[in-house]
PDB file of C-alpha atoms in Angstrom:
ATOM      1  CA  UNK A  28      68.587-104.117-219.990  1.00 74.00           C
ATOM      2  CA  UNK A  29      66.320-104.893-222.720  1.00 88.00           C
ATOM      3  CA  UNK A  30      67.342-102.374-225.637  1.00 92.00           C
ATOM      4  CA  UNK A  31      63.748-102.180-227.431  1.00 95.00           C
ATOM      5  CA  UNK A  32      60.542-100.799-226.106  1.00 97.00           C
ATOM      6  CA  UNK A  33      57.435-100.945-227.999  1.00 98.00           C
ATOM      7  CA  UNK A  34      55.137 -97.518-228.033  1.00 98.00           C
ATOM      8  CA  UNK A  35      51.504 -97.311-229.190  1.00 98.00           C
ATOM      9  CA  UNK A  36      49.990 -94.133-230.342  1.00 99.00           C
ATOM     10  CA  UNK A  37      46.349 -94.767-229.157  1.00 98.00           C
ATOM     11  CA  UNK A  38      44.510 -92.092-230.607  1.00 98.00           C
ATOM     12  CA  UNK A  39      40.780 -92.651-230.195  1.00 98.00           C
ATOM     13  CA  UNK A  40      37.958 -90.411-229.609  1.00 98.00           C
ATOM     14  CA  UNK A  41      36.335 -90.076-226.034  1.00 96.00           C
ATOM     15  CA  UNK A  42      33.009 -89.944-224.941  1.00 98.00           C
ATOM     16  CA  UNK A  43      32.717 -87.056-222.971  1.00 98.00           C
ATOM     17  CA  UNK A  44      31.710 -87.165-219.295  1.00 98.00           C
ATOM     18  CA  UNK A  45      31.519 -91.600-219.716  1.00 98.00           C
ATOM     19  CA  UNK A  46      34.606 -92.883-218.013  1.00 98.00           C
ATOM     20  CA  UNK A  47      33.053 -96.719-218.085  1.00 98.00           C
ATOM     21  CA  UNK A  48      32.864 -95.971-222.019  1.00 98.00           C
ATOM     22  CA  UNK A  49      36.158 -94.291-222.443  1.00 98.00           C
ATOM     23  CA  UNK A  50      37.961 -97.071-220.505  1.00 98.00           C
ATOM     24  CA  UNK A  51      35.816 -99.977-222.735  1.00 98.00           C
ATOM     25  CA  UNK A  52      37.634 -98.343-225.897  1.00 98.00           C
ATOM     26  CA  UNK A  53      40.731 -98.331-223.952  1.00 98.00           C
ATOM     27  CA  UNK A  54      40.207-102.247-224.367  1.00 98.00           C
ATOM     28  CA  UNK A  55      39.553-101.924-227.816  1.00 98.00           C
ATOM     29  CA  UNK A  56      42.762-100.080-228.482  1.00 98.00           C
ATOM     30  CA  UNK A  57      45.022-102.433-226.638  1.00 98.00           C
ATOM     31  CA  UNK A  58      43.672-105.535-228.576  1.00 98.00           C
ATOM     32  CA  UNK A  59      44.702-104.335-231.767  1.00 97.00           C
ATOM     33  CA  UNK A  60      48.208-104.804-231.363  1.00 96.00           C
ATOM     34  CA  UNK A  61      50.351-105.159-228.844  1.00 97.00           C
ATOM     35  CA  UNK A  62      53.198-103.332-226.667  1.00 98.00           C
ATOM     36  CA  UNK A  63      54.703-102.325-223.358  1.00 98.00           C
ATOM     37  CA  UNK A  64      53.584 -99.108-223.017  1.00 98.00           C
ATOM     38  CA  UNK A  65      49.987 -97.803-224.355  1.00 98.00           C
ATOM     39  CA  UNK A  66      49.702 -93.759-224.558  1.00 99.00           C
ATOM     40  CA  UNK A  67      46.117 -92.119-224.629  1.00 99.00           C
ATOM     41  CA  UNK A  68      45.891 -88.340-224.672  1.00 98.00           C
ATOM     42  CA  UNK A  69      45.429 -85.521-222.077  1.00 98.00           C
ATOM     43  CA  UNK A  70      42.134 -85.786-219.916  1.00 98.00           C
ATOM     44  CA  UNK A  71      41.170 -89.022-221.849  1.00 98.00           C
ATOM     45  CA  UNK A  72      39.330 -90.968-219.037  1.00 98.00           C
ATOM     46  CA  UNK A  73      36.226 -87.773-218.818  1.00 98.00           C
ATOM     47  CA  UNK A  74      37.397 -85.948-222.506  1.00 98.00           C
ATOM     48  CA  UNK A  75      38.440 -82.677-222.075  1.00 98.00           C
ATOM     49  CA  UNK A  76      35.501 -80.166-222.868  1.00 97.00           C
ATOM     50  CA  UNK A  77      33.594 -81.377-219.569  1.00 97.00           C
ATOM     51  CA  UNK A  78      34.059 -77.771-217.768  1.00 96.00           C
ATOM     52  CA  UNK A  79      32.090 -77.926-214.337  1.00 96.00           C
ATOM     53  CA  UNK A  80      31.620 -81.393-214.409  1.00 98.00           C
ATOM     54  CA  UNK A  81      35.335 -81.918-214.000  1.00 98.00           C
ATOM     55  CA  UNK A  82      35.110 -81.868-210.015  1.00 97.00           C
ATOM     56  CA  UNK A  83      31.794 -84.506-210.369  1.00 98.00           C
ATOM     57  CA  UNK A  84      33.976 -86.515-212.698  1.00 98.00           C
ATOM     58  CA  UNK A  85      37.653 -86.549-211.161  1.00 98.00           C
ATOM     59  CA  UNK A  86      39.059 -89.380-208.985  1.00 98.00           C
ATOM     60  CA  UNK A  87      42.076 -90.203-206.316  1.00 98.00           C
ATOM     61  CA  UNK A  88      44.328 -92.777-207.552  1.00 97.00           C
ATOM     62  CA  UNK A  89      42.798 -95.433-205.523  1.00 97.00           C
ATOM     63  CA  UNK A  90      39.125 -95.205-207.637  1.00 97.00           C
ATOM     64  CA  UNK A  91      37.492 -97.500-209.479  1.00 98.00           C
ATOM     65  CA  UNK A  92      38.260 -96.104-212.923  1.00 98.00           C
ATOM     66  CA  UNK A  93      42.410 -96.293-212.123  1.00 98.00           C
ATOM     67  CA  UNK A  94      41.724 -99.432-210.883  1.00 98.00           C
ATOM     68  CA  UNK A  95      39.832-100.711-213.680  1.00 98.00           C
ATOM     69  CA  UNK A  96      42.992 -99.333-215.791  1.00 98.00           C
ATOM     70  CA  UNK A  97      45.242-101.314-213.785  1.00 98.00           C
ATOM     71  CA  UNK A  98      43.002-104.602-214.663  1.00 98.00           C
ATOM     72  CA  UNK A  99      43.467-104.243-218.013  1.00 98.00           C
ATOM     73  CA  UNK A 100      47.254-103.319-217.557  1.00 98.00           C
ATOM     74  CA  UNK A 101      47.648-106.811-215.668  1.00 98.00           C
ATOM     75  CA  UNK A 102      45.549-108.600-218.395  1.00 98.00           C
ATOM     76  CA  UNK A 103      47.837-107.106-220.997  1.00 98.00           C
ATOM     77  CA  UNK A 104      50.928-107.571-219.368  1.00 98.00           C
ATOM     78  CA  UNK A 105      51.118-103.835-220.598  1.00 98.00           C
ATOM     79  CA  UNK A 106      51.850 -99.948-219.002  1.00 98.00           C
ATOM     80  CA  UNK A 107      49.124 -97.625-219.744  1.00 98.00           C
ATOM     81  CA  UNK A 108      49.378 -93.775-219.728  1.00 99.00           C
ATOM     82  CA  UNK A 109      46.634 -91.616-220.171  1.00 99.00           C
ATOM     83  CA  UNK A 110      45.101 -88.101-218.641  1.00 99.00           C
ATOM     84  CA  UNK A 111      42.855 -87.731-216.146  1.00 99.00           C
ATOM     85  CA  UNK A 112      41.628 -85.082-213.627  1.00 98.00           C
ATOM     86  CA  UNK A 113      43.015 -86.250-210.327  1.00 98.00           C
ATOM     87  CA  UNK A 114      42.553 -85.097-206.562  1.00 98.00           C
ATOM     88  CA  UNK A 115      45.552 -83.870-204.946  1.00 97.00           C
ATOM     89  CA  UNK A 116      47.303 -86.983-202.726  1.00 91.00           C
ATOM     90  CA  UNK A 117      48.045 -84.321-200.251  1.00 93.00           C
ATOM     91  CA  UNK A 118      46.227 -81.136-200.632  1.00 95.00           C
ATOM     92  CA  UNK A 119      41.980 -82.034-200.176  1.00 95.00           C
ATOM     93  CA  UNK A 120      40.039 -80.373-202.541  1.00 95.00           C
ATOM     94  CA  UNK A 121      42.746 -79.655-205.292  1.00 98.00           C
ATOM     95  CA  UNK A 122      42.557 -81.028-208.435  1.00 98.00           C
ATOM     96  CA  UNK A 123      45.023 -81.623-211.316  1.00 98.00           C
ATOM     97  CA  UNK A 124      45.463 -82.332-214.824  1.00 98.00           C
ATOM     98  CA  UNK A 125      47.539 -85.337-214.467  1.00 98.00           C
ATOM     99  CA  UNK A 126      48.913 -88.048-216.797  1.00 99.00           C
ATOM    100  CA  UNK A 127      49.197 -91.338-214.707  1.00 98.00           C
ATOM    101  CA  UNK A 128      51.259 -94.266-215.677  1.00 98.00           C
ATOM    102  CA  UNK A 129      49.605 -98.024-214.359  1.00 98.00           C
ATOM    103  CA  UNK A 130      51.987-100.995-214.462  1.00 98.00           C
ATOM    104  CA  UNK A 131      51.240-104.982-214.313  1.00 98.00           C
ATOM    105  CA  UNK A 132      52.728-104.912-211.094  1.00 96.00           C
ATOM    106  CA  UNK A 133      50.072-102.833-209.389  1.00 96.00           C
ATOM    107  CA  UNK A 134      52.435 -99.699-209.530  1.00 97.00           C
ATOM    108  CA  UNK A 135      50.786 -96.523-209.847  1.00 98.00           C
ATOM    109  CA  UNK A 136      52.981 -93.359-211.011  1.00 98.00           C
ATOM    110  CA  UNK A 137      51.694 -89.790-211.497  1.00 98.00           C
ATOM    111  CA  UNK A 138      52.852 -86.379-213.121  1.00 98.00           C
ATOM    112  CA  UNK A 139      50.784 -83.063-212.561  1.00 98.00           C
ATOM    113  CA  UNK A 140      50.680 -80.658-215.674  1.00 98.00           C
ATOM    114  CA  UNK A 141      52.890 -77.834-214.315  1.00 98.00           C
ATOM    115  CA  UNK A 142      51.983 -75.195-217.209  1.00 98.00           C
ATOM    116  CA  UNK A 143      48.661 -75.146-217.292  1.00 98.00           C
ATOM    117  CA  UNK A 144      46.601 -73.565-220.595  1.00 98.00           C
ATOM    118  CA  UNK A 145      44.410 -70.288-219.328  1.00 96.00           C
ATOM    119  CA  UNK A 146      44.334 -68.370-222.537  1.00 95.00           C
ATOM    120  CA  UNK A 147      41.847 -68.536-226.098  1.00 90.00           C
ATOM    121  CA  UNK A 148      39.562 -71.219-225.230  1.00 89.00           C
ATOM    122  CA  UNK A 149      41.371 -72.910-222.635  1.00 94.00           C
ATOM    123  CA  UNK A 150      40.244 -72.735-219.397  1.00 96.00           C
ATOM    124  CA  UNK A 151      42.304 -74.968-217.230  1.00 98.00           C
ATOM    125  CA  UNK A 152      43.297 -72.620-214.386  1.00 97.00           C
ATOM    126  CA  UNK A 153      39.981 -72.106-213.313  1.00 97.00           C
ATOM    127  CA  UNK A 154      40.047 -76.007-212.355  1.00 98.00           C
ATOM    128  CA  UNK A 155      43.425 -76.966-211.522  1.00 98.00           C
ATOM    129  CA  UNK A 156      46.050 -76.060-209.567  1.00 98.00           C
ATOM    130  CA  UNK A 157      49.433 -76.241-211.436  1.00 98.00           C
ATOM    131  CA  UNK A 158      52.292 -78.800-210.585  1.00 98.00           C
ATOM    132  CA  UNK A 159      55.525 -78.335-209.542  1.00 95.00           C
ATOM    133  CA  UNK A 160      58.057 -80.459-210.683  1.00 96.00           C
ATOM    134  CA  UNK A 161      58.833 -83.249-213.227  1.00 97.00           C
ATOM    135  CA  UNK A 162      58.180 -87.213-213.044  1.00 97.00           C
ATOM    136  CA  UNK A 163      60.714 -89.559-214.581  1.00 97.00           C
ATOM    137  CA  UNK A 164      58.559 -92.855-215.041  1.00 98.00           C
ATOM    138  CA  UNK A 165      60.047 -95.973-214.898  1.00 96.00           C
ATOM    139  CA  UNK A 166      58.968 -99.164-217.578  1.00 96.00           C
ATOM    140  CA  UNK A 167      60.674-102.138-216.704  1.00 91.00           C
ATOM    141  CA  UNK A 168      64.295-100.689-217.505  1.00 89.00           C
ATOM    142  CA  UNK A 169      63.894 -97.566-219.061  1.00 96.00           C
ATOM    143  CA  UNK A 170      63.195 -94.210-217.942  1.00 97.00           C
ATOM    144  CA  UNK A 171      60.555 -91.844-219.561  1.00 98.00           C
ATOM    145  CA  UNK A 172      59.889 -88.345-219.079  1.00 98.00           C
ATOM    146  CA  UNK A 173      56.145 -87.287-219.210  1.00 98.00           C
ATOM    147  CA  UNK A 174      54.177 -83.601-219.765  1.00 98.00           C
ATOM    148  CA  UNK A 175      51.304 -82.833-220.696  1.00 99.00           C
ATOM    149  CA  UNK A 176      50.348 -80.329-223.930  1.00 98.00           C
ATOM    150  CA  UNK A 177      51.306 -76.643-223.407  1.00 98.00           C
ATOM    151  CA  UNK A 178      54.124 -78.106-221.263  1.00 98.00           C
ATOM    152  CA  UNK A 179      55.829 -79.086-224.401  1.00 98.00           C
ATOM    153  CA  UNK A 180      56.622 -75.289-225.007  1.00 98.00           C
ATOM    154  CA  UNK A 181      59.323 -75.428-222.152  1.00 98.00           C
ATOM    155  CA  UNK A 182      62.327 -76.728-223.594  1.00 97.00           C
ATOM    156  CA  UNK A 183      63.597 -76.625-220.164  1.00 97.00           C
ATOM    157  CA  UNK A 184      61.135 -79.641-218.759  1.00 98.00           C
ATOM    158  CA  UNK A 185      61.952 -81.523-221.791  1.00 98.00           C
ATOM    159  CA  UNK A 186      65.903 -80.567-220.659  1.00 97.00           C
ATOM    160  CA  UNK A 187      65.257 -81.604-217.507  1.00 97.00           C
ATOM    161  CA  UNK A 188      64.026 -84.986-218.042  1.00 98.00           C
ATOM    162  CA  UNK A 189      67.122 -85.511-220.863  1.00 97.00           C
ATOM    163  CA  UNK A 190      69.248 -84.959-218.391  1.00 97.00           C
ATOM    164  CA  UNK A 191      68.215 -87.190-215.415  1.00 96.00           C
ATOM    165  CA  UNK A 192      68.290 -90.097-217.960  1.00 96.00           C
ATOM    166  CA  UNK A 193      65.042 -90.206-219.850  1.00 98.00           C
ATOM    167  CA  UNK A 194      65.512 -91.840-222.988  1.00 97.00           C
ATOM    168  CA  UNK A 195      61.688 -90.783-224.172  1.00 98.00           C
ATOM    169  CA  UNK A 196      59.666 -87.628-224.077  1.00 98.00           C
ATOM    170  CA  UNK A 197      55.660 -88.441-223.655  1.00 98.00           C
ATOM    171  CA  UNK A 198      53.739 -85.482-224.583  1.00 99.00           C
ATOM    172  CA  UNK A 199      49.905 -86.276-224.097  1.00 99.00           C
ATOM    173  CA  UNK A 200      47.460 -83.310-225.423  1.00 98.00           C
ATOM    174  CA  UNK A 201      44.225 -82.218-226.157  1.00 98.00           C
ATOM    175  CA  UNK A 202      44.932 -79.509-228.839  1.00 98.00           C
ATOM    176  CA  UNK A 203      42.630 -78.586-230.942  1.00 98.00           C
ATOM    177  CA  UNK A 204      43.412 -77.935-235.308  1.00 97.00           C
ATOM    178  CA  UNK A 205      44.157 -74.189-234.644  1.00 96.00           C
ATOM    179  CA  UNK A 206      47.309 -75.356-232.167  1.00 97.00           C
ATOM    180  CA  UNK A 207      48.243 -78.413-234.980  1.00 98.00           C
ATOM    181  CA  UNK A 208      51.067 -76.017-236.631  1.00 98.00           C
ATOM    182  CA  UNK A 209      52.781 -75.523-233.771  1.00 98.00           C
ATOM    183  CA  UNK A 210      53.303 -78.977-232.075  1.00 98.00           C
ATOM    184  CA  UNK A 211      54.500 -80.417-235.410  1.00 98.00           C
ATOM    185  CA  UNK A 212      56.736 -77.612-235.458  1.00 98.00           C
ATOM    186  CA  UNK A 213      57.903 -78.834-231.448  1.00 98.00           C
ATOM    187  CA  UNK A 214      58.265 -82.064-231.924  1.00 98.00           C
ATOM    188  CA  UNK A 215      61.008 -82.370-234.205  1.00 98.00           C
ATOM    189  CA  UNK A 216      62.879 -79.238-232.518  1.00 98.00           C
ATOM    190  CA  UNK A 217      62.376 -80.772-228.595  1.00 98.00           C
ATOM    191  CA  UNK A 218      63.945 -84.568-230.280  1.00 98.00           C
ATOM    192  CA  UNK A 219      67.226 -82.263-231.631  1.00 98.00           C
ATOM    193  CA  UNK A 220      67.492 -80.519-228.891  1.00 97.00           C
ATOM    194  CA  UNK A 221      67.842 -83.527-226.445  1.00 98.00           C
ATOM    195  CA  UNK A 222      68.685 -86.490-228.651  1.00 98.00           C
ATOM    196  CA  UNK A 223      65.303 -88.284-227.449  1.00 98.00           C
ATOM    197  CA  UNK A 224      62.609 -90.025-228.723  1.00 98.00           C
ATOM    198  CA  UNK A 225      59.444 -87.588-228.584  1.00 98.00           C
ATOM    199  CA  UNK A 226      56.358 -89.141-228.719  1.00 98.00           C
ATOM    200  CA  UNK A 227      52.796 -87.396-228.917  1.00 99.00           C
ATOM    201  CA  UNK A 228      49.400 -88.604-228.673  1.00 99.00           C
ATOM    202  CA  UNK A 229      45.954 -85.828-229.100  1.00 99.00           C
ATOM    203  CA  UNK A 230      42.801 -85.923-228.632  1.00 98.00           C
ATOM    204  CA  UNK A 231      40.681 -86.646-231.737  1.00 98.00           C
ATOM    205  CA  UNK A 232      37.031 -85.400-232.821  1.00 98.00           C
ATOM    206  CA  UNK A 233      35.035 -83.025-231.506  1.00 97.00           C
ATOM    207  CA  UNK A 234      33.648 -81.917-228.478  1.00 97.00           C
ATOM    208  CA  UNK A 235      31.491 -79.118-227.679  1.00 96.00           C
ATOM    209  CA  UNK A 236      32.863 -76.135-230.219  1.00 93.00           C
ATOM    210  CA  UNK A 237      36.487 -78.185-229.943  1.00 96.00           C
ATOM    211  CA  UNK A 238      37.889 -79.734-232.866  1.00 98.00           C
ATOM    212  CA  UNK A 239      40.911 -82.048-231.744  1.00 98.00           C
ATOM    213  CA  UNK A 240      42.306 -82.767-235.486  1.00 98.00           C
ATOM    214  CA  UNK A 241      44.424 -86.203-233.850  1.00 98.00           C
ATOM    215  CA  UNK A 242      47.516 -86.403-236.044  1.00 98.00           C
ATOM    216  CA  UNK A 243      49.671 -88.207-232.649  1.00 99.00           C
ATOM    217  CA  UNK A 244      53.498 -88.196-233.628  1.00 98.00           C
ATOM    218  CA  UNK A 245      56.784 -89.450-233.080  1.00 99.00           C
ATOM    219  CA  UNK A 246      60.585 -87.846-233.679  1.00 98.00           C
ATOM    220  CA  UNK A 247      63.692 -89.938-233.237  1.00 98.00           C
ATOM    221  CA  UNK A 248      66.521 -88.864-231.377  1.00 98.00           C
ATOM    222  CA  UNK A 249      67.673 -86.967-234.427  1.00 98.00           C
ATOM    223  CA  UNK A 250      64.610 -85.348-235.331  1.00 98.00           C
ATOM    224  CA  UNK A 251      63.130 -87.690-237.784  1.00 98.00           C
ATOM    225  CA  UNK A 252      59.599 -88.493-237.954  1.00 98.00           C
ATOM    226  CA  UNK A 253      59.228 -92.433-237.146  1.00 98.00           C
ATOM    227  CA  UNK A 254      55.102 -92.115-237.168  1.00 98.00           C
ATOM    228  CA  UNK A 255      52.157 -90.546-237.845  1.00 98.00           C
ATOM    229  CA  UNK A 256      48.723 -90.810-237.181  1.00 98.00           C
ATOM    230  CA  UNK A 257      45.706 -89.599-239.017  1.00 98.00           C
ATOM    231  CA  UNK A 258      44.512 -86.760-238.741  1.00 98.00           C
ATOM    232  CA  UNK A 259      40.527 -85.969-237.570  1.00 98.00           C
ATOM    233  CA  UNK A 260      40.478 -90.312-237.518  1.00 98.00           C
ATOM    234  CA  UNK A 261      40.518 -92.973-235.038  1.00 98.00           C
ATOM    235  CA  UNK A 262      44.304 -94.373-235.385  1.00 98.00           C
ATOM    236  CA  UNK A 263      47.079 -96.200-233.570  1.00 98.00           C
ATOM    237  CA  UNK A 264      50.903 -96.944-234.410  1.00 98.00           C
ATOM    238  CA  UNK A 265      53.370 -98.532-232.725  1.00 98.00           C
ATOM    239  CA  UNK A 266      56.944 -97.382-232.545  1.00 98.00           C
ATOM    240  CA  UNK A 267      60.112 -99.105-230.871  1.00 98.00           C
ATOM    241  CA  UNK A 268      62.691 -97.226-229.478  1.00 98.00           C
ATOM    242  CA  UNK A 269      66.239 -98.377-228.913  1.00 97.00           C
ATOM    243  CA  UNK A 270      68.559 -97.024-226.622  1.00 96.00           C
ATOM    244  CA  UNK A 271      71.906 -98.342-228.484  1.00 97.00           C
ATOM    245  CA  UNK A 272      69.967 -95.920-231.581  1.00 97.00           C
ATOM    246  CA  UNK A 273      69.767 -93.314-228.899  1.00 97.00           C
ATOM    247  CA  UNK A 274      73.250 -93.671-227.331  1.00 97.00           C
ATOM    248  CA  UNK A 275      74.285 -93.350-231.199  1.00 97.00           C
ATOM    249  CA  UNK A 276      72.710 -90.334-231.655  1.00 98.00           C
ATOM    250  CA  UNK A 277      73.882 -89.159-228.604  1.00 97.00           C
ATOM    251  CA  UNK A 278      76.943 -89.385-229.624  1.00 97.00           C
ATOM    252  CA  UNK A 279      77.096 -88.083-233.065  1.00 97.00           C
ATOM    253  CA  UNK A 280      75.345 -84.821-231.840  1.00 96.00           C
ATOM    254  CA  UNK A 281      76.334 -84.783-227.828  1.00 96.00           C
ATOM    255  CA  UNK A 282      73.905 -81.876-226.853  1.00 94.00           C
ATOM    256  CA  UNK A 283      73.236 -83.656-223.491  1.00 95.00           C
ATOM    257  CA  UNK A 284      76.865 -84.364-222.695  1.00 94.00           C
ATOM    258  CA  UNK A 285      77.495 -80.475-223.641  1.00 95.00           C
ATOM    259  CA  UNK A 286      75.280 -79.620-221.320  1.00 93.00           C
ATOM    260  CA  UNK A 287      76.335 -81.548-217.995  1.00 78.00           C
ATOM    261  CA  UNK A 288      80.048 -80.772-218.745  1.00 68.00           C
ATOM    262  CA  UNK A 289      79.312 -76.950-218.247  1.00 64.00           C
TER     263      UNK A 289
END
């Protein structure tokens, strides 16, 4: 197994509603610099202040815009995740806030925000349905755990993931500058609490009477801040996790081991 994996925080504004634009500065993004996994934020393929238009704008996993993902995946020998608003695979007419995960091998892998944001000025519940369980992704050799914003409050997802071998967290969000206190208050905590890499990527700019102040993130597995993007700015860094610093950590401060042994 390969012990280093290279993470980019691809923080870049969307235009809302244009998927053909938002996936052309997907491009941009991944020629910069390269990796094996690129992260864009929550609901980055239609932006996240769309409202109605969400069931005009949302796909299946077989559409043209995943598809067009996948193309650039291949070209970049490269995983991307990002958000989109995706139709059930089983249930017609229900759609979810889901962060999907294309590989250069065609492979298509999908997680459905279980705790969805209905309070202030979020709205989701009025267009998604919530999911029900956890994805553990799998890059080449290593296993990630994926949720999506307001899931990162639920230290038992997080948990969950820990314990069936992730060795990264992947938050993506949209949150806007009133919410910024409290993720980089999460972040940290969520790494301690699980000896994992945490990594977070947010919307930037504005859209509609949202400010999304970017400032994407990542905690080692003991809590120490390894990046950090500007804030209110396009921006992208790349962090490598390694799994011997992980099993290290792990066992300086066995919180996961505690836990299974009970």
């Amino acid at each position: 197994m390969k012990d280093k994996m290279r993470i980019a925080l691809a923080q870049t504004p969307c235009k809302l509603g244009d998927k053909a634009e938002n996936i052309a500065r997907m491009r941009k993004m991944m020629e910069r610099k390269e990796a094996d996994l690129y992260v864009f934020p929550e609901l980055y393929l239609t932006g996240y202040m769309v409202r109605d238009d969400i069931f005009r704008l949302a796909e299946g996993l077989d559409g043209d815009s995943v598809q067009a993902i996948m193309d650039l995946s291949e070209e970049h020998n490269a995983h991307v995740l990002f958000g989109m608003a995706a139709w059930d695979d089983e249930l017609p007419g229900v759609l979810r806030n889901s962060a999907v995960m294309v590989s250069p091998d065609a492979r298509v892998q999908r997680y459905d925000k279980i705790n969805l944001a209905s309070f202030g000025p979020f709205e989701e519940g009025f267009y998604f349905g919530a999911g029900n369980s956890g994805t553990l992704m799998d890059i080449d050799d290593h296993r990630i755990g994926v949720v999506v914003c307001y899931d990162l409050f639920f230290p038992e997802l997080v948990r969950s993931y820990a314990l069936s071998g992730a060795e990264a967290i992947v938050c993506i969000s949209a949150s806007p500058v009133t919410s910024r206190d409290f993720f980089e208050k999460l972040i940290p905590a969520r790494a301690v609490e699980n000896t994992a890499y945490i990594i977070y990527v947010n919307q930037v700019g504005t859209q509609l009477n949202q400010v999304f102040f970017g400032g994407s993130e990542a905690a080692g597995p003991r809590g120490d801040r390894i990046a950090k993007n500007r804030y209110f700015e396009r921006d992208m860094n790349i962090i490598e996790t390694s799994l011997s610093d992980l099993q290290a950590a792990r066992r300086n401060r066995p919180t996961v081991r505690d836990t299974v042994s009970r």
